[in-house]
CSV table of C-alpha atoms in Angstrom, one decimal:
chain,number,residue,atom,x,y,z
K,1,UNK,CA,26.9,21.8,20.3
K,2,UNK,CA,25.2,20.9,23.6
K,3,UNK,CA,22.6,18.3,24.0
K,4,UNK,CA,19.7,18.0,26.5
K,5,UNK,CA,18.6,14.9,28.3
K,6,UNK,CA,15.7,14.7,30.6
K,7,UNK,CA,12.3,13.3,31.3
K,8,UNK,CA,9.9,12.9,34.2
K,9,UNK,CA,9.9,11.0,37.5
K,10,UNK,CA,6.3,9.8,38.0
K,11,UNK,CA,4.0,7.8,40.3
K,12,UNK,CA,2.4,4.9,38.5
K,13,UNK,CA,-1.1,5.1,40.0
K,14,UNK,CA,-2.6,2.2,38.0
K,15,UNK,CA,0.5,0.0,38.3
K,16,UNK,CA,0.8,-0.8,34.6
K,17,UNK,CA,4.5,0.3,34.4
K,18,UNK,CA,3.7,3.0,31.9
K,19,UNK,CA,3.4,6.8,32.2
K,20,UNK,CA,-0.2,7.4,31.1
K,21,UNK,CA,-3.4,9.2,32.1
K,22,UNK,CA,-3.9,9.4,35.9
K,23,UNK,CA,-0.2,9.1,36.7
K,24,UNK,CA,1.4,12.2,38.3
K,25,UNK,CA,4.9,13.6,38.4
K,26,UNK,CA,6.9,13.8,41.6
K,27,UNK,CA,8.7,17.0,42.5
K,28,UNK,CA,11.7,17.1,44.9
K,29,UNK,CA,13.3,13.8,43.7
K,30,UNK,CA,17.1,13.9,43.4
K,31,UNK,CA,18.3,13.0,39.9
K,32,UNK,CA,22.1,12.8,39.1
K,33,UNK,CA,23.9,12.8,35.8
K,34,UNK,CA,27.2,10.8,35.7
K,35,UNK,CA,29.9,10.4,33.0
K,36,UNK,CA,30.7,6.7,32.5
K,37,UNK,CA,34.3,7.7,32.9
K,38,UNK,CA,33.7,8.7,36.5
K,39,UNK,CA,30.8,6.9,38.2
K,40,UNK,CA,31.7,8.2,41.7
K,41,UNK,CA,31.1,12.0,41.2
K,42,UNK,CA,28.0,13.3,39.4
K,43,UNK,CA,28.5,15.8,36.6
K,44,UNK,CA,25.2,17.5,37.4
K,45,UNK,CA,22.4,17.1,40.0
K,46,UNK,CA,19.0,18.5,40.3
K,47,UNK,CA,15.7,18.0,42.1
K,48,UNK,CA,12.7,17.4,40.0
K,49,UNK,CA,10.5,20.4,39.4
K,50,UNK,CA,7.4,21.6,37.5
K,51,UNK,CA,8.2,21.6,33.7
K,52,UNK,CA,9.0,25.2,32.7
K,53,UNK,CA,7.2,24.7,29.4
K,54,UNK,CA,4.1,23.4,31.1
K,55,UNK,CA,4.0,24.2,34.8
K,56,UNK,CA,1.1,21.8,35.4
K,57,UNK,CA,3.5,18.9,34.8
K,58,UNK,CA,5.5,17.9,37.9
K,59,UNK,CA,8.5,15.6,38.1
K,60,UNK,CA,10.5,17.2,35.4
K,61,UNK,CA,14.3,17.0,35.1
K,62,UNK,CA,16.7,18.1,32.3
K,63,UNK,CA,20.4,18.2,32.0
K,64,UNK,CA,22.5,20.2,29.5
K,65,UNK,CA,25.5,18.2,28.3
K,66,UNK,CA,28.2,20.0,26.3
K,67,UNK,CA,31.1,17.5,26.6
K,68,UNK,CA,31.1,14.6,24.2
K,69,UNK,CA,30.9,11.3,26.1
K,70,UNK,CA,28.7,8.5,27.5
K,71,UNK,CA,26.5,9.4,30.4
K,72,UNK,CA,24.0,7.7,32.7
K,73,UNK,CA,21.3,9.1,35.0
K,74,UNK,CA,20.6,7.9,38.5
K,75,UNK,CA,17.3,8.6,40.2
K,76,UNK,CA,17.5,8.6,44.0
K,77,UNK,CA,14.4,6.6,45.0
K,78,UNK,CA,12.7,7.7,48.2
K,79,UNK,CA,12.2,4.7,50.5
K,80,UNK,CA,8.4,5.1,50.3
K,81,UNK,CA,8.4,4.2,46.5
K,82,UNK,CA,9.5,1.4,44.2
K,83,UNK,CA,10.7,1.7,40.6
K,84,UNK,CA,8.4,0.4,37.9
K,85,UNK,CA,9.5,-2.4,35.7
K,86,UNK,CA,11.6,-1.0,32.8
K,87,UNK,CA,11.0,-1.2,29.1
K,88,UNK,CA,7.4,-2.2,29.2
K,89,UNK,CA,5.0,-2.0,26.3
K,90,UNK,CA,5.7,-0.9,22.8
K,91,UNK,CA,6.0,2.9,23.2
K,92,UNK,CA,9.4,3.9,24.5
K,93,UNK,CA,8.1,7.4,25.1
K,94,UNK,CA,5.9,6.3,28.0
K,95,UNK,CA,7.8,3.5,29.7
K,96,UNK,CA,10.7,3.7,32.2
K,97,UNK,CA,14.3,3.1,31.3
K,98,UNK,CA,15.5,2.9,34.9
K,99,UNK,CA,17.2,-0.4,35.5
């Protein structure tokens, strides 16, 4: 079976390091999926888009992975933004895992 891995790239408008009310997704951000067995060539790439299930949500990315293995995701940060601090708060569904 295949698996899906994805989430949102978002702008933390209130600077609390959590994806919550008032924060907006960012479209057009390059996201790359790598196999840990080859960290030089991405397995898949995409630009963030509106979520097909809810077009009002921007910043969506999703990869379909059919080969068993370990993977990592790289988000190519535009120079005008900084990453939030990862693993903040107690709800893993609304924090960032980018390190």
